[in-house]
Short mmCIF file of C-alpha atoms in Angstrom, two decimals:
data_model
loop_
_atom_site.label_atom_id
_atom_site.label_comp_id
_atom_site.label_asym_id
_atom_site.label_seq_id
_atom_site.Cartn_x
_atom_site.Cartn_y
_atom_site.Cartn_z
CA MET L 151 -27.48 -5.90 25.20
CA SER L 152 -24.76 -8.35 24.39
CA ASP L 153 -21.81 -9.54 26.40
CA VAL L 154 -20.48 -6.59 28.34
CA GLN L 155 -16.93 -7.90 28.30
CA GLY L 156 -16.64 -7.09 24.60
CA ILE L 157 -17.27 -3.77 22.91
CA ASP L 158 -20.68 -2.12 22.89
CA ILE L 159 -20.91 1.20 21.06
CA ALA L 160 -24.22 3.05 20.91
CA ASP L 161 -25.00 6.23 19.01
CA LEU L 162 -21.37 7.35 18.84
CA ASN L 163 -20.58 10.73 17.30
CA VAL L 164 -17.05 12.03 16.93
CA TRP L 165 -16.24 15.47 15.60
CA PHE L 166 -13.24 17.70 15.11
CA GLY L 167 -13.18 21.49 15.25
CA GLN L 168 -16.16 23.66 16.03
CA GLY L 169 -18.50 26.17 14.45
CA PRO L 170 -18.26 26.31 10.67
CA GLU L 171 -14.99 24.32 10.84
CA ARG L 172 -16.69 21.37 12.49
CA VAL L 173 -16.19 18.04 10.77
CA ASP L 174 -18.41 15.18 11.85
CA ALA L 175 -16.07 12.25 11.37
CA VAL L 176 -18.33 9.61 12.91
CA GLN L 177 -22.11 9.97 12.95
CA SER L 178 -24.46 7.98 15.21
CA VAL L 179 -22.59 4.71 14.94
CA SER L 180 -23.77 1.71 16.93
CA PHE L 181 -22.31 -1.78 16.96
CA THR L 182 -21.25 -4.55 19.29
CA VAL L 183 -18.32 -6.92 19.35
CA ASP L 184 -18.89 -9.95 21.57
CA LYS L 185 -16.12 -11.22 23.80
CA GLY L 186 -13.74 -13.40 21.80
CA ALA L 187 -15.21 -12.26 18.49
CA SER L 188 -13.37 -10.53 15.65
CA VAL L 189 -15.03 -7.77 13.71
CA GLY L 190 -13.61 -5.88 10.75
CA LEU L 191 -14.21 -2.24 9.91
CA VAL L 192 -13.82 -1.40 6.23
CA GLY L 193 -14.36 1.75 4.24
CA GLU L 194 -12.47 4.34 2.27
CA SER L 195 -10.02 6.74 3.87
CA GLY L 196 -11.84 9.49 5.70
CA SER L 197 -14.86 7.29 6.33
CA GLY L 198 -14.19 7.39 10.06
CA LYS L 199 -13.06 3.83 10.69
CA SER L 200 -9.78 4.71 12.39
CA THR L 201 -11.52 7.51 14.27
CA ILE L 202 -13.74 4.94 15.97
CA LEU L 203 -10.66 3.10 17.24
CA ARG L 204 -9.14 6.37 18.38
CA ALA L 205 -12.35 7.35 20.18
CA ILE L 206 -12.34 4.04 22.05
CA THR L 207 -8.74 4.48 23.19
CA GLY L 208 -9.34 8.13 24.13
CA LEU L 209 -7.21 9.62 21.36
CA ALA L 210 -10.11 11.48 19.74
CA GLY L 211 -11.20 14.39 21.88
CA SER L 212 -14.81 15.31 21.35
CA TRP L 213 -17.41 12.60 21.21
CA SER L 214 -20.91 11.82 22.39
CA GLY L 215 -22.86 8.62 22.81
CA SER L 216 -22.12 5.63 24.94
CA MET L 217 -19.20 3.24 24.82
CA MET L 218 -19.01 0.10 26.95
CA VAL L 219 -15.66 -1.57 26.49
CA GLY L 220 -14.41 -4.55 28.45
CA GLY L 221 -17.21 -4.16 30.98
CA GLU L 222 -16.38 -0.54 31.66
CA LYS L 223 -18.46 2.49 30.75
CA LEU L 224 -16.12 5.02 29.14
CA GLY L 225 -16.18 8.63 30.25
CA ARG L 226 -13.95 11.56 29.44
CA LYS L 227 -10.90 9.87 30.89
CA ARG L 228 -9.66 6.33 30.65
CA SER L 229 -8.65 4.50 33.81
CA LYS L 230 -5.38 2.67 34.14
CA ALA L 231 -7.34 -0.56 34.27
CA PHE L 232 -8.82 0.29 30.87
CA TYR L 233 -5.40 0.32 29.23
CA ASN L 234 -4.64 -3.01 30.85
CA LYS L 235 -7.66 -4.43 29.05
CA VAL L 236 -7.58 -2.59 25.72
CA GLN L 237 -4.55 -2.03 23.50
CA MET L 238 -4.01 -0.82 19.98
CA VAL L 239 -1.66 -1.83 17.14
CA PHE L 240 -1.01 0.89 14.61
CA GLN L 241 -0.69 0.78 10.87
CA ASP L 242 2.86 1.78 10.22
CA PRO L 243 5.52 -0.15 12.11
CA TYR L 244 8.07 2.29 10.72
CA ALA L 245 6.40 5.20 12.50
CA SER L 246 5.03 3.65 15.67
CA LEU L 247 8.36 2.61 17.21
CA HIS L 248 10.78 5.16 18.63
CA PRO L 249 13.86 5.03 16.40
CA ARG L 250 16.28 5.45 19.30
CA HIS L 251 14.69 2.99 21.71
CA SER L 252 15.77 -0.63 21.58
CA VAL L 253 13.18 -3.40 21.66
CA ASP L 254 14.13 -3.94 25.32
CA GLN L 255 13.49 -0.28 26.16
CA VAL L 256 10.16 -0.23 24.32
CA LEU L 257 8.89 -3.27 26.17
CA SER L 258 10.31 -2.55 29.61
CA GLU L 259 8.94 1.00 29.58
CA THR L 260 5.51 -0.28 28.58
CA LEU L 261 5.60 -2.96 31.26
CA SER L 262 6.62 -0.57 34.02
CA LEU L 263 3.97 1.96 32.92
CA HIS L 264 1.40 -0.77 33.41
CA GLY L 265 2.85 -1.29 36.91
CA LEU L 266 3.93 -4.83 36.21
CA LYS L 267 6.66 -6.64 38.10
CA ASP L 268 9.10 -9.27 36.92
CA ILE L 269 9.90 -7.29 33.78
CA ASP L 270 12.89 -9.32 32.65
CA ARG L 271 10.95 -12.58 32.52
CA ARG L 272 7.97 -10.90 30.85
CA ILE L 273 10.09 -9.41 28.05
CA ILE L 274 11.53 -12.81 27.22
CA LYS L 275 8.03 -14.31 27.24
CA LEU L 276 6.58 -11.54 25.06
CA LEU L 277 9.33 -11.82 22.46
CA ASP L 278 8.82 -15.55 22.44
CA ASP L 279 5.04 -15.19 22.04
CA VAL L 280 5.34 -13.02 18.95
CA GLY L 281 7.91 -15.35 17.42
CA LEU L 282 10.93 -13.07 17.67
CA GLY L 283 13.05 -14.74 20.33
CA THR L 284 15.50 -13.09 22.69
CA ALA L 285 18.10 -12.48 19.98
CA PHE L 286 16.11 -9.40 19.02
CA ARG L 287 15.89 -7.97 22.52
CA PHE L 288 18.61 -5.37 22.24
CA ARG L 289 18.08 -4.38 18.63
CA TYR L 290 16.94 -0.98 17.45
CA PRO L 291 14.05 -0.53 15.00
CA HIS L 292 16.39 0.21 12.07
CA GLN L 293 17.93 -3.22 12.58
CA LEU L 294 14.54 -4.89 12.10
CA SER L 295 12.50 -5.61 9.01
CA GLY L 296 8.94 -4.32 8.66
CA GLY L 297 7.44 -7.60 9.78
CA GLN L 298 9.76 -7.81 12.79
CA ARG L 299 8.83 -4.25 13.76
CA GLN L 300 5.14 -5.09 13.59
CA ARG L 301 5.85 -8.08 15.84
CA VAL L 302 7.47 -5.73 18.35
CA ALA L 303 4.43 -3.46 18.14
CA ILE L 304 2.17 -6.45 18.79
CA ALA L 305 4.39 -7.53 21.71
CA ARG L 306 4.07 -4.02 23.13
CA ALA L 307 0.28 -4.19 22.82
CA LEU L 308 0.26 -7.58 24.54
CA ALA L 309 2.48 -6.41 27.42
CA SER L 310 -0.43 -5.61 29.76
CA GLU L 311 -2.16 -8.88 28.84
CA PRO L 312 -5.18 -7.15 27.34
CA SER L 313 -8.37 -8.93 26.37
CA ILE L 314 -9.24 -6.56 23.53
CA LEU L 315 -6.93 -5.53 20.68
CA LEU L 316 -7.77 -2.67 18.35
CA LEU L 317 -5.91 -3.25 15.10
CA ASP L 318 -5.54 -0.30 12.75
CA GLU L 319 -4.48 -1.70 9.36
CA PRO L 320 -1.88 -3.95 10.99
CA THR L 321 -0.57 -5.41 7.73
CA SER L 322 -1.10 -2.77 5.07
CA ALA L 323 2.50 -1.54 5.24
CA LEU L 324 3.89 -5.05 4.83
CA ASP L 325 4.71 -7.35 1.90
CA VAL L 326 2.22 -10.13 1.25
CA SER L 327 4.53 -12.88 2.50
CA VAL L 328 5.11 -10.93 5.74
CA GLN L 329 1.42 -10.11 5.94
CA ALA L 330 0.72 -13.85 5.96
CA GLU L 331 3.10 -14.30 8.93
CA ILE L 332 1.49 -11.47 10.91
CA LEU L 333 -2.05 -12.67 10.16
CA ASN L 334 -1.08 -16.18 11.30
CA LEU L 335 0.44 -14.70 14.45
CA LEU L 336 -2.74 -12.73 15.16
CA SER L 337 -4.93 -15.79 14.77
CA ASP L 338 -2.61 -17.90 16.96
CA LEU L 339 -2.64 -15.25 19.68
CA ARG L 340 -6.41 -15.08 19.50
CA ASP L 341 -6.67 -18.84 19.93
CA GLU L 342 -4.21 -18.90 22.83
CA ARG L 343 -5.56 -15.92 24.74
CA GLY L 344 -9.18 -15.63 23.66
CA LEU L 345 -8.60 -12.10 22.44
CA THR L 346 -11.30 -9.86 21.02
CA TYR L 347 -10.32 -8.06 17.82
CA LEU L 348 -11.70 -4.94 16.23
CA MET L 349 -9.72 -4.53 13.03
CA VAL L 350 -9.69 -1.65 10.58
CA SER L 351 -8.60 -2.53 7.07
CA HIS L 352 -9.21 -1.54 3.50
CA ASN L 353 -8.42 -5.05 2.30
CA LEU L 354 -11.52 -7.21 2.26
CA ALA L 355 -9.52 -10.40 1.86
CA VAL L 356 -7.54 -9.65 5.03
CA VAL L 357 -10.72 -8.89 6.97
CA GLY L 358 -12.33 -12.00 5.52
CA HIS L 359 -9.41 -14.09 6.72
CA LEU L 360 -9.35 -12.89 10.31
CA CYS L 361 -12.87 -11.75 11.18
CA GLU L 362 -16.33 -13.27 11.44
CA SER L 363 -18.23 -10.18 10.42
CA VAL L 364 -17.59 -6.85 8.75
CA LEU L 365 -18.93 -3.35 9.32
CA VAL L 366 -18.85 -1.25 6.17
CA MET L 367 -18.43 2.49 6.67
CA GLN L 368 -18.98 5.41 4.36
CA ASN L 369 -18.93 9.13 5.23
CA GLY L 370 -18.83 8.51 8.96
CA GLN L 371 -21.74 6.11 9.04
CA ILE L 372 -22.08 2.36 9.11
CA VAL L 373 -23.91 1.43 5.95
CA GLU L 374 -23.89 -2.33 6.30
CA LEU L 375 -23.08 -5.21 8.62
CA LEU L 376 -22.10 -8.34 6.75
CA SER L 377 -21.25 -11.82 7.91
CA ILE L 378 -18.13 -13.32 6.36
CA GLU L 379 -20.27 -15.94 4.63
CA ASP L 380 -22.21 -13.18 2.85
CA LEU L 381 -18.98 -11.38 2.04
CA ARG L 382 -17.54 -14.52 0.47
CA ALA L 383 -20.72 -15.13 -1.44
CA GLN L 384 -20.54 -11.52 -2.69
CA GLN L 385 -23.95 -10.87 -1.19
CA ALA L 386 -24.07 -7.23 -0.20
CA SER L 387 -27.12 -5.02 -0.34
CA HIS L 388 -25.55 -1.56 -0.14
CA PRO L 389 -24.15 -0.23 -3.45
CA TYR L 390 -20.93 0.91 -1.79
CA THR L 391 -20.24 -2.57 -0.40
CA GLN L 392 -20.98 -4.06 -3.80
CA GLN L 393 -18.45 -1.69 -5.31
CA LEU L 394 -15.87 -2.66 -2.70
CA LEU L 395 -16.44 -6.33 -3.36
CA LYS L 396 -16.19 -5.84 -7.09
CA SER L 397 -12.91 -4.00 -6.88
CA SER L 398 -11.46 -6.59 -4.50
CA LEU L 399 -11.60 -9.02 -7.41
CA GLY L 400 -9.15 -6.91 -9.38
CA PHE L 401 -9.35 -4.58 -12.33
CA VAL L 402 -12.28 -4.88 -14.73
CA ARG L 403 -12.05 -3.12 -18.08
CA ASP L 404 -14.87 -0.76 -19.08
CA VAL L 405 -14.48 -1.46 -22.76
CA PRO L 406 -13.60 -4.74 -24.44
CA ARG L 407 -9.91 -5.11 -25.22
CA GLN L 408 -8.76 -4.09 -28.65
CA THR L 409 -5.96 -6.58 -29.14
CA MET E 70 3.90 -5.11 -31.93
CA LYS E 71 6.22 -2.12 -32.09
CA THR E 72 9.00 -2.17 -29.53
CA LEU E 73 9.31 1.09 -27.62
CA LEU E 74 11.92 0.21 -25.08
CA ASP E 75 14.60 -2.42 -25.04
CA VAL E 76 16.59 -3.18 -21.91
CA GLU E 77 19.39 -5.71 -21.91
CA ASN E 78 21.31 -6.95 -18.93
CA LEU E 79 20.60 -3.99 -16.65
CA SER E 80 22.27 -3.86 -13.27
CA VAL E 81 22.41 -1.28 -10.50
CA THR E 82 25.11 -1.53 -7.85
CA PHE E 83 25.76 0.40 -4.67
CA PRO E 84 29.15 0.38 -2.94
CA THR E 85 28.98 -0.63 0.71
CA ARG E 86 31.59 -1.14 3.38
CA SER E 87 31.54 -4.85 2.67
CA GLY E 88 31.92 -4.72 -1.10
CA SER E 89 29.37 -3.68 -3.67
CA PHE E 90 25.70 -4.53 -3.40
CA GLU E 91 23.88 -5.45 -6.58
CA ALA E 92 20.31 -4.23 -6.19
CA VAL E 93 19.34 -5.00 -9.78
CA ARG E 94 21.13 -7.88 -11.46
CA GLY E 95 21.02 -8.57 -15.17
CA VAL E 96 17.45 -7.57 -15.92
CA SER E 97 16.41 -7.78 -19.57
CA PHE E 98 13.04 -7.02 -21.08
CA SER E 99 11.40 -5.11 -23.86
CA LEU E 100 8.27 -3.03 -23.85
CA GLY E 101 5.80 -2.49 -26.66
CA GLN E 102 2.48 -0.70 -26.68
CA GLU E 103 1.28 -2.70 -23.75
CA ARG E 104 0.90 -2.81 -20.00
CA LEU E 105 3.92 -4.50 -18.51
CA GLY E 106 3.67 -5.30 -14.81
CA ILE E 107 6.71 -5.64 -12.57
CA VAL E 108 5.87 -7.32 -9.28
CA GLY E 109 8.01 -8.22 -6.32
CA GLU E 110 8.36 -7.50 -2.63
CA SER E 111 10.10 -4.51 -1.14
CA GLY E 112 13.79 -4.68 -1.89
CA SER E 113 13.35 -6.81 -5.00
CA GLY E 114 14.69 -4.01 -7.20
CA LYS E 115 11.47 -3.24 -9.05
CA SER E 116 11.44 0.49 -8.30
CA LEU E 117 15.16 0.81 -9.04
CA THR E 118 14.57 -0.85 -12.40
CA GLY E 119 12.00 1.85 -13.17
CA ARG E 120 14.33 4.63 -12.08
CA ALA E 121 17.27 3.12 -13.95
CA ILE E 122 15.38 3.41 -17.25
CA LEU E 123 15.36 7.18 -16.72
CA ARG E 124 18.96 7.01 -15.50
CA LEU E 125 17.82 8.38 -12.16
CA ILE E 126 20.31 6.46 -10.05
CA ARG E 127 22.05 8.78 -7.65
CA PRO E 128 25.78 8.37 -7.11
CA PRO E 129 27.41 6.42 -5.54
CA GLY E 130 24.91 4.03 -7.12
CA LYS E 131 26.08 2.76 -10.50
CA LEU E 132 24.02 1.83 -13.50
CA GLN E 133 25.28 -0.66 -16.07
CA ALA E 134 23.62 -2.31 -19.02
CA THR E 135 24.55 -3.99 -22.25
CA ALA E 136 21.93 -1.91 -24.00
CA MET E 137 19.07 0.43 -23.18
CA ARG E 138 17.27 1.74 -26.24
CA LEU E 139 14.23 3.98 -26.50
CA GLU E 140 12.69 3.63 -29.96
CA GLY E 141 16.15 2.83 -31.26
CA ASP E 142 17.92 5.71 -29.46
CA ASP E 143 20.69 4.63 -27.12
CA LEU E 144 19.80 5.93 -23.66
CA LEU E 145 23.21 4.98 -22.27
CA ALA E 146 25.10 7.15 -24.75
CA MET E 147 23.02 10.28 -24.12
CA SER E 148 24.48 13.29 -22.37
CA ASP E 149 22.79 14.59 -19.22
CA ARG E 150 21.27 17.33 -21.31
CA GLN E 151 19.81 14.90 -23.82
CA MET E 152 18.58 12.75 -20.95
CA ARG E 153 16.67 15.71 -19.50
CA ALA E 154 14.88 16.01 -22.81
CA VAL E 155 13.82 12.37 -22.55
CA ARG E 156 12.56 12.61 -18.98
CA GLY E 157 9.01 13.84 -18.84
CA ARG E 158 8.71 14.19 -22.59
CA ARG E 159 9.30 10.73 -23.96
CA ILE E 160 9.29 8.76 -20.72
CA SER E 161 7.30 9.94 -17.72
CA MET E 162 7.16 8.53 -14.24
CA VAL E 163 4.43 8.60 -11.62
CA MET E 164 5.58 7.92 -8.09
CA GLN E 165 3.74 6.23 -5.29
CA ASP E 166 2.96 9.10 -3.00
CA PRO E 167 1.65 12.42 -4.34
CA LYS E 168 2.48 14.04 -1.01
CA PHE E 169 6.17 13.85 -1.75
CA SER E 170 6.03 14.41 -5.48
CA LEU E 171 4.13 17.70 -5.73
CA ASN E 172 5.66 21.01 -4.75
CA PRO E 173 3.79 22.02 -1.57
CA VAL E 174 4.20 25.79 -2.04
CA MET E 175 3.11 25.99 -5.66
CA ARG E 176 -0.45 25.95 -6.92
CA VAL E 177 -1.49 22.77 -8.71
CA GLY E 178 -2.23 24.63 -11.93
CA GLU E 179 1.18 26.30 -12.09
CA GLN E 180 2.86 22.92 -11.70
CA ILE E 181 0.93 21.41 -14.56
CA VAL E 182 1.49 24.47 -16.74
CA GLU E 183 5.19 24.24 -16.02
CA ALA E 184 5.25 20.63 -17.20
CA TYR E 185 3.55 21.70 -20.42
CA ARG E 186 5.84 24.70 -20.96
CA GLN E 187 8.89 22.47 -20.57
CA SER E 188 7.75 20.25 -23.37
CA SER E 189 5.85 22.33 -25.88
CA GLY E 190 5.83 26.01 -24.93
CA GLY E 191 2.65 27.70 -26.08
CA GLY E 192 1.03 30.92 -24.92
CA ARG E 193 -0.17 31.59 -21.40
CA LYS E 194 -3.81 31.11 -22.27
CA GLU E 195 -3.25 28.02 -24.31
CA ARG E 196 -1.20 26.47 -21.51
CA LYS E 197 -3.95 27.04 -19.01
CA GLN E 198 -6.54 25.58 -21.37
CA ARG E 199 -4.41 22.49 -21.86
CA ALA E 200 -3.88 22.09 -18.11
CA LEU E 201 -7.62 22.38 -17.42
CA ALA E 202 -8.41 19.91 -20.17
CA MET E 203 -5.83 17.50 -18.78
CA LEU E 204 -7.30 17.76 -15.27
CA GLU E 205 -10.69 17.00 -16.72
CA SER E 206 -9.36 14.00 -18.58
CA VAL E 207 -8.16 12.45 -15.30
CA ALA E 208 -11.72 12.61 -13.97
CA ILE E 209 -11.38 15.73 -11.84
CA ARG E 210 -14.84 17.22 -11.68
CA ASP E 211 -14.02 20.84 -10.87
CA PRO E 212 -10.76 21.55 -12.75
CA GLU E 213 -10.91 25.31 -12.24
CA ARG E 214 -10.96 24.95 -8.45
CA VAL E 215 -8.21 22.32 -8.47
CA PHE E 216 -6.11 24.49 -10.80
CA ASN E 217 -6.00 27.22 -8.15
CA ALA E 218 -5.56 24.94 -5.15
CA TYR E 219 -2.43 23.97 -3.26
CA PRO E 220 -1.46 20.29 -3.01
CA HIS E 221 -2.28 20.07 0.72
CA GLU E 222 -5.88 20.98 -0.07
CA MET E 223 -6.20 17.87 -2.20
CA SER E 224 -6.98 14.34 -1.07
CA GLY E 225 -4.58 11.50 -1.86
CA GLY E 226 -6.63 10.36 -4.82
CA MET E 227 -6.84 13.87 -6.25
CA GLY E 228 -3.10 14.35 -5.74
CA GLN E 229 -2.36 11.14 -7.59
CA ARG E 230 -4.60 12.14 -10.49
CA ILE E 231 -2.92 15.56 -10.61
CA MET E 232 0.46 13.80 -10.81
CA ILE E 233 -0.81 11.68 -13.66
CA ALA E 234 -2.19 14.74 -15.47
CA MET E 235 1.19 16.41 -15.11
CA MET E 236 3.06 13.40 -16.41
CA LEU E 237 0.75 12.96 -19.38
CA ILE E 238 0.56 16.52 -20.60
CA PRO E 239 3.74 16.16 -22.73
CA ASP E 240 2.17 13.06 -24.33
CA PRO E 241 4.98 10.62 -23.46
CA ARG E 242 5.62 7.38 -25.31
CA ILE E 243 6.20 5.49 -22.10
CA LEU E 244 4.77 5.93 -18.63
CA ILE E 245 6.50 4.31 -15.68
CA ALA E 246 4.03 4.08 -12.82
CA ASP E 247 5.60 3.09 -9.51
CA GLU E 248 2.84 1.83 -7.22
CA PRO E 249 0.55 4.56 -8.57
CA THR E 250 -2.53 3.38 -6.75
CA SER E 251 -1.39 1.77 -3.52
CA ALA E 252 -2.02 4.94 -1.51
CA LEU E 253 -5.55 5.22 -2.91
CA ASP E 254 -8.93 3.84 -1.95
CA VAL E 255 -10.17 0.99 -4.08
CA THR E 256 -12.87 3.08 -5.73
CA VAL E 257 -10.43 5.83 -6.75
CA GLN E 258 -7.87 3.20 -7.64
CA MET E 259 -10.18 1.87 -10.35
CA GLN E 260 -10.63 5.35 -11.82
CA VAL E 261 -6.88 5.94 -11.99
CA LEU E 262 -6.31 2.54 -13.57
CA ASN E 263 -9.00 3.24 -16.15
CA ILE E 264 -7.27 6.47 -17.13
CA MET E 265 -3.95 4.69 -17.65
CA ASP E 266 -5.64 1.82 -19.42
CA LYS E 267 -7.23 4.18 -21.95
CA LEU E 268 -3.89 5.84 -22.63
CA VAL E 269 -2.43 2.51 -23.63
CA SER E 270 -5.33 1.42 -25.79
CA GLU E 271 -6.08 4.84 -27.33
CA ARG E 272 -2.71 6.58 -27.59
CA GLY E 273 -0.59 3.47 -27.98
CA MET E 274 1.51 4.35 -24.96
CA GLY E 275 3.76 1.80 -23.29
CA LEU E 276 3.09 1.38 -19.57
CA ILE E 277 5.42 -0.09 -16.99
CA PHE E 278 3.29 -0.79 -13.95
CA ILE E 279 5.33 -1.45 -10.82
CA SER E 280 3.32 -2.99 -8.01
CA HIS E 281 3.32 -5.48 -5.18
CA ASP E 282 -0.35 -6.30 -5.69
CA LEU E 283 -0.45 -9.60 -7.59
CA ASN E 284 -4.20 -9.61 -7.92
CA LEU E 285 -4.26 -6.16 -9.46
CA VAL E 286 -1.35 -6.79 -11.82
CA SER E 287 -2.80 -10.04 -13.11
CA SER E 288 -6.12 -8.37 -13.91
CA PHE E 289 -4.73 -5.10 -15.26
CA CYS E 290 -1.54 -5.86 -17.18
CA ASP E 291 -0.78 -7.81 -20.34
CA ARG E 292 2.51 -9.27 -19.25
CA VAL E 293 4.23 -9.60 -15.88
CA LEU E 294 7.84 -9.80 -14.76
CA ILE E 295 8.30 -11.22 -11.28
CA MET E 296 11.39 -9.92 -9.52
CA TYR E 297 13.23 -11.40 -6.59
CA ALA E 298 16.52 -10.16 -5.12
CA GLY E 299 17.21 -7.93 -8.11
CA ARG E 300 16.55 -10.56 -10.75
CA VAL E 301 13.61 -11.40 -12.96
CA VAL E 302 12.79 -14.92 -11.78
CA GLU E 303 9.82 -15.43 -14.04
CA SER E 304 7.90 -13.72 -16.78
CA CYS E 305 4.47 -14.70 -17.99
CA ARG E 306 1.22 -13.48 -19.42
CA ALA E 307 -0.68 -11.58 -16.77
CA ASP E 308 -3.82 -13.64 -17.09
CA GLN E 309 -1.73 -16.75 -16.50
CA LEU E 310 -0.06 -15.40 -13.35
CA TYR E 311 -2.06 -17.80 -11.20
CA ASP E 312 -0.50 -20.69 -13.08
CA ALA E 313 3.02 -19.38 -12.52
CA LYS E 314 5.71 -22.02 -12.17
CA HIS E 315 8.49 -20.48 -10.11
CA PRO E 316 8.38 -21.49 -6.43
CA TYR E 317 8.77 -17.85 -5.37
CA THR E 318 5.77 -16.72 -7.40
CA ARG E 319 3.82 -19.73 -6.17
CA GLY E 320 4.80 -18.87 -2.59
CA LEU E 321 3.64 -15.29 -2.99
CA LEU E 322 0.32 -16.37 -4.45
CA ASN E 323 -0.24 -18.89 -1.68
CA SER E 324 0.46 -16.34 1.05
CA LEU E 325 -2.41 -14.13 -0.13
CA PRO E 326 -5.61 -14.35 1.87
CA ARG E 327 -8.48 -14.96 -0.54
CA LEU E 328 -12.18 -14.40 -0.13
CA ASP E 329 -13.07 -17.20 -2.51
CA ALA E 330 -10.75 -19.75 -0.91
CA PRO E 331 -10.72 -19.33 2.88
CA ARG E 332 -8.02 -21.10 4.86
CA ASP E 333 -7.31 -21.37 8.56
CA ARG E 334 -3.64 -20.62 8.17
CA LEU E 335 -1.88 -18.79 5.40
CA ALA E 336 1.10 -20.42 3.77
CA VAL E 337 4.33 -18.74 4.80
CA LEU E 338 6.93 -18.21 2.13
CA LYS E 339 10.10 -20.24 2.65
CA ARG E 340 12.90 -18.55 0.80
CA ASP E 341 15.32 -20.69 -1.12
CA PRO E 342 18.84 -19.25 -1.60
CA SER E 343 18.91 -20.72 -5.12
CA TRP E 344 16.26 -18.19 -6.22
CA ARG E 345 18.95 -15.55 -6.07
CA GLU E 346 20.96 -17.30 -8.75
CA PRO E 347 20.42 -16.67 -12.46
CA LEU E 348 17.98 -18.92 -14.23
CA ALA E 349 19.37 -21.66 -16.42
CA ALA E 350 16.69 -21.14 -19.02
CA GLN E 351 16.53 -17.77 -20.71
CA ILE E 352 13.39 -15.83 -19.99
CA PRO E 353 11.40 -14.82 -23.06
CA THR E 354 11.88 -11.10 -23.13
CA SER E 355 9.75 -9.72 -25.87
CA GLY E 356 6.19 -9.78 -27.07
CA MET E 357 3.41 -11.83 -25.68
CA PRO E 358 3.78 -15.56 -26.11
CA ASP E 359 0.98 -17.39 -27.90
CA GLU E 360 -0.30 -14.34 -29.65
#
């Protein structure tokens, strides 16, 4: 097997409900993400891509298979050390921050939950790292723009100095100019800290910018693993991936225009 | 090309504690039987422009315009009652998120039938037939099942297509689509776009397509208005969007990650306060240039 410090998922199944209500959201999925690598997960909504991230963090209840993450074999419960190593950034910065907690409260609570000392200095450092600066320390989420909120969410994820970040559509709620800032920030942080990224996105161009390879999911299964070179060259073998690639180029008319 | 809608010098203002805030400032354009894209970032006033056409600006917001004409009829002079007859029948609007636009406690079919009854009456049976036919025309495979379902039983893509069916059943002259596909998966997105595309080319409808997706707008629309801080900063043919001149449009285009042109770092948009000011040169407001 590959580098154990990264992510190694083998034969993962995740399901919700039971009996006739049972929905198999993820079906026998296996993949690895080497330490320091960045892998994208693409697919339509309901294909199970976010569920994989949630299973890794322990947010999805019933699963089977084996998950080795950051050198640790995952069981039913996650250890405190696990959350020091693995953190997640959610899609919607408008929903993932408590509206009545200031940036300072968000970060200091996170830091103390991780049992870290020297909180004051760390908050200043974190805000600096994500390009916000201390002027934002005592602001509330409603006083921040979408991009600034996502920076706070990234700062919160970085608080425990993790080595692996799970990114669930980190820029899809943002304008393109802000998306560019956040993507630059994510690649800077990766260079500085040697982070490992597993990123869910529906935007192939975003995945192509940040990742080295892409897993394509459909109906809970991985249908294709593509390198970015193949993605750029539009070389996909699975029909679903070909469709995704085609639509990423924009709208194509069925019939010739009548003008 | 026949002009369906003519908007001159439209502005929308909201009073705030520190004076009034102009969210839309002096927007002028006209719409024919074409796909007109309005692009811009959040807060650029593109959605408000769409709502203002239907005079759906809630007080204390204020709508002002030199002229707003729908096929020659003055929209500004209409009474609220006359305006209600325009909404849905002559101009329809599809919103971004079907979750907030459909009534959650009413079956899908009843909602579509209601839209039809509002506009053209008809008997019970006929209404149902029309609703089923409409659902079929928006590529819903099992219209009978969808007719009897509640909105929460539908996926996002289905919900959006139901919304479109509902908006199209009165056969409007103009459809305003506010980010109609951004909540949808790419594959469904293409289906929805195809439906709207056919309506323009087959029924001669005018489509105002509000979006933040430059790539999509340039491939789907005929003409594009680019909005920034409540103003139209540039207007061009959609297929020439990538040759746009305005620094804001250029900045937006450069900040997009692209599969065909990989870069280590994305360009970050530097905003120039002068973009907020009116343009010296008048923007061409009607028709497609060079055609």
